[in-house]
PDB file of C-alpha atoms in Angstrom:
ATOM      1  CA  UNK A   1      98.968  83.055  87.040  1.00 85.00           C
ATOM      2  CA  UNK A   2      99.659  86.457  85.032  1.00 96.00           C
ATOM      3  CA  UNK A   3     101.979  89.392  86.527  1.00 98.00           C
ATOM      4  CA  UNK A   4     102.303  92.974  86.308  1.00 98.00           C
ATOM      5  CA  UNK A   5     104.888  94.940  87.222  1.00 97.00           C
ATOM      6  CA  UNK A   6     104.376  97.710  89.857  1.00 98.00           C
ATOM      7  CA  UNK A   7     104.281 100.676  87.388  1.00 98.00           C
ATOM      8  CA  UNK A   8     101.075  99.084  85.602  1.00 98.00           C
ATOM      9  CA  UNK A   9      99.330  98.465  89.292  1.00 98.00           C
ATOM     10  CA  UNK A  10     100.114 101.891  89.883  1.00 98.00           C
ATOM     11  CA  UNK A  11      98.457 102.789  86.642  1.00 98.00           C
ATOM     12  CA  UNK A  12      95.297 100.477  87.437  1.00 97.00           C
ATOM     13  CA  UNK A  13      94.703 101.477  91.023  1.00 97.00           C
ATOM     14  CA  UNK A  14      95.611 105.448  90.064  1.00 97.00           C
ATOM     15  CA  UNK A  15      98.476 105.798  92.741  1.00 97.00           C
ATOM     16  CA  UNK A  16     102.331 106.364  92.617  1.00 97.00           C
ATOM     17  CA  UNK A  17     104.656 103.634  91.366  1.00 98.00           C
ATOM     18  CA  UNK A  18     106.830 103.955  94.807  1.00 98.00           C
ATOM     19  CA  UNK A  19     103.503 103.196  97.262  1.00 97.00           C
ATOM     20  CA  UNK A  20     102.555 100.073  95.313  1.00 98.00           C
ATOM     21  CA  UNK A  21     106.022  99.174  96.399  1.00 97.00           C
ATOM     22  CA  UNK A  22     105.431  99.756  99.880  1.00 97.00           C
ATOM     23  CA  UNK A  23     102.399  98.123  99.772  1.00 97.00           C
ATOM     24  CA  UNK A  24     104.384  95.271  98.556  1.00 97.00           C
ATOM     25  CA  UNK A  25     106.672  95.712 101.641  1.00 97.00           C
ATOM     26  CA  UNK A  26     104.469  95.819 103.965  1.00 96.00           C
ATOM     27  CA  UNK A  27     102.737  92.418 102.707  1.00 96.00           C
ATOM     28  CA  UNK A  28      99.519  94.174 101.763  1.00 96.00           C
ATOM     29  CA  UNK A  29      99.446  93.608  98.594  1.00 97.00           C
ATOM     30  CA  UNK A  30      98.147  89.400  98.672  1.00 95.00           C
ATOM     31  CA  UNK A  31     100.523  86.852  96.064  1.00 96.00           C
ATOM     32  CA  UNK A  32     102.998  89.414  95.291  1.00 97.00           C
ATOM     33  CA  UNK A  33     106.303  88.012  94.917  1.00 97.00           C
ATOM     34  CA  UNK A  34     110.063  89.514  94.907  1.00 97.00           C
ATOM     35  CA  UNK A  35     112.525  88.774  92.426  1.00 94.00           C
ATOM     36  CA  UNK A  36     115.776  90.879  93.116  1.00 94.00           C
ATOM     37  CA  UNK A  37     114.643  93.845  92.921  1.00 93.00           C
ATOM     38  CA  UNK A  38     111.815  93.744  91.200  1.00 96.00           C
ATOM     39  CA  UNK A  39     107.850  93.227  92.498  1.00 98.00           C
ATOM     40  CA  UNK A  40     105.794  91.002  90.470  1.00 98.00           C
ATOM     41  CA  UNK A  41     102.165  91.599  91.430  1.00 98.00           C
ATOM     42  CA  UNK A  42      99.093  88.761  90.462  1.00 97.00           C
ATOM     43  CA  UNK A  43      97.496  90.509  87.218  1.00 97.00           C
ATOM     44  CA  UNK A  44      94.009  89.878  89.663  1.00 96.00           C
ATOM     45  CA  UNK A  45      94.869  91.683  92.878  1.00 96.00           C
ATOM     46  CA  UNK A  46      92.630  93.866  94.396  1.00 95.00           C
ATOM     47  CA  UNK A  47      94.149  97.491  95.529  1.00 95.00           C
ATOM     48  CA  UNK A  48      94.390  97.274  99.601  1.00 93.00           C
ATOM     49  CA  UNK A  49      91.965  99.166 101.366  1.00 91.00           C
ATOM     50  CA  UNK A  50      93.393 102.324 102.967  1.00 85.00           C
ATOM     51  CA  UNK A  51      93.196 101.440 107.363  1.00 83.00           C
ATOM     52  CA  UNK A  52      92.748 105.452 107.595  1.00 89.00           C
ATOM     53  CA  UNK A  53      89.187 105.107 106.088  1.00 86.00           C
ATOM     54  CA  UNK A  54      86.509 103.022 108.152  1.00 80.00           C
ATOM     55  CA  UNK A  55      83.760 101.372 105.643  1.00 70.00           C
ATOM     56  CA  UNK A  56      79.914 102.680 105.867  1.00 66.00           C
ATOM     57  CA  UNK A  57      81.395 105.870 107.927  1.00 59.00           C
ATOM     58  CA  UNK A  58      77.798 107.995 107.623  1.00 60.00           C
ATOM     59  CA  UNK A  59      79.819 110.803 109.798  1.00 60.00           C
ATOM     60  CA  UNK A  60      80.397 113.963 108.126  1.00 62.00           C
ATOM     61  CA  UNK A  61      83.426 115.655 110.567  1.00 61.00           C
ATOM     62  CA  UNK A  62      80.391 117.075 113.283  1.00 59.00           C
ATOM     63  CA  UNK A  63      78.959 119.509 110.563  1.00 61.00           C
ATOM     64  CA  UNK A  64      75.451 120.566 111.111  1.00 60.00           C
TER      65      UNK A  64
END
């Protein structure tokens, strides 16, 4: 399996460098590994979903 370090997921998934390593913290980010200090993240995995956002939301905030 291929890595990449957490400034190149941050690059691919177009967020900061220290949130991909609180993703990695908080075990959200599925197969990444710690070595030291360093996060080694699977070359394949998917950015997590943000919880604040609910899928197929057709609400607009109650405008009319």
């Amino acid at each position: 399996m291929d890595y990449i370090s957490t400034q190149q997921a941050a690059e691919k998934w177009g967020i900061s460098n220290r949130r991909v390593q609180q993703l990695c913290e908080q075990s959200r980010i599925t197969g990444a590994i710690r070595f030291s200090r360093v996060w080694a993240i699977p070359k394949d995995a998917p950015k997590p979903k943000d919880p604040r956002l609910k899928q197929g939301d057709d609400n607009n905030g109650g405008s009319i």
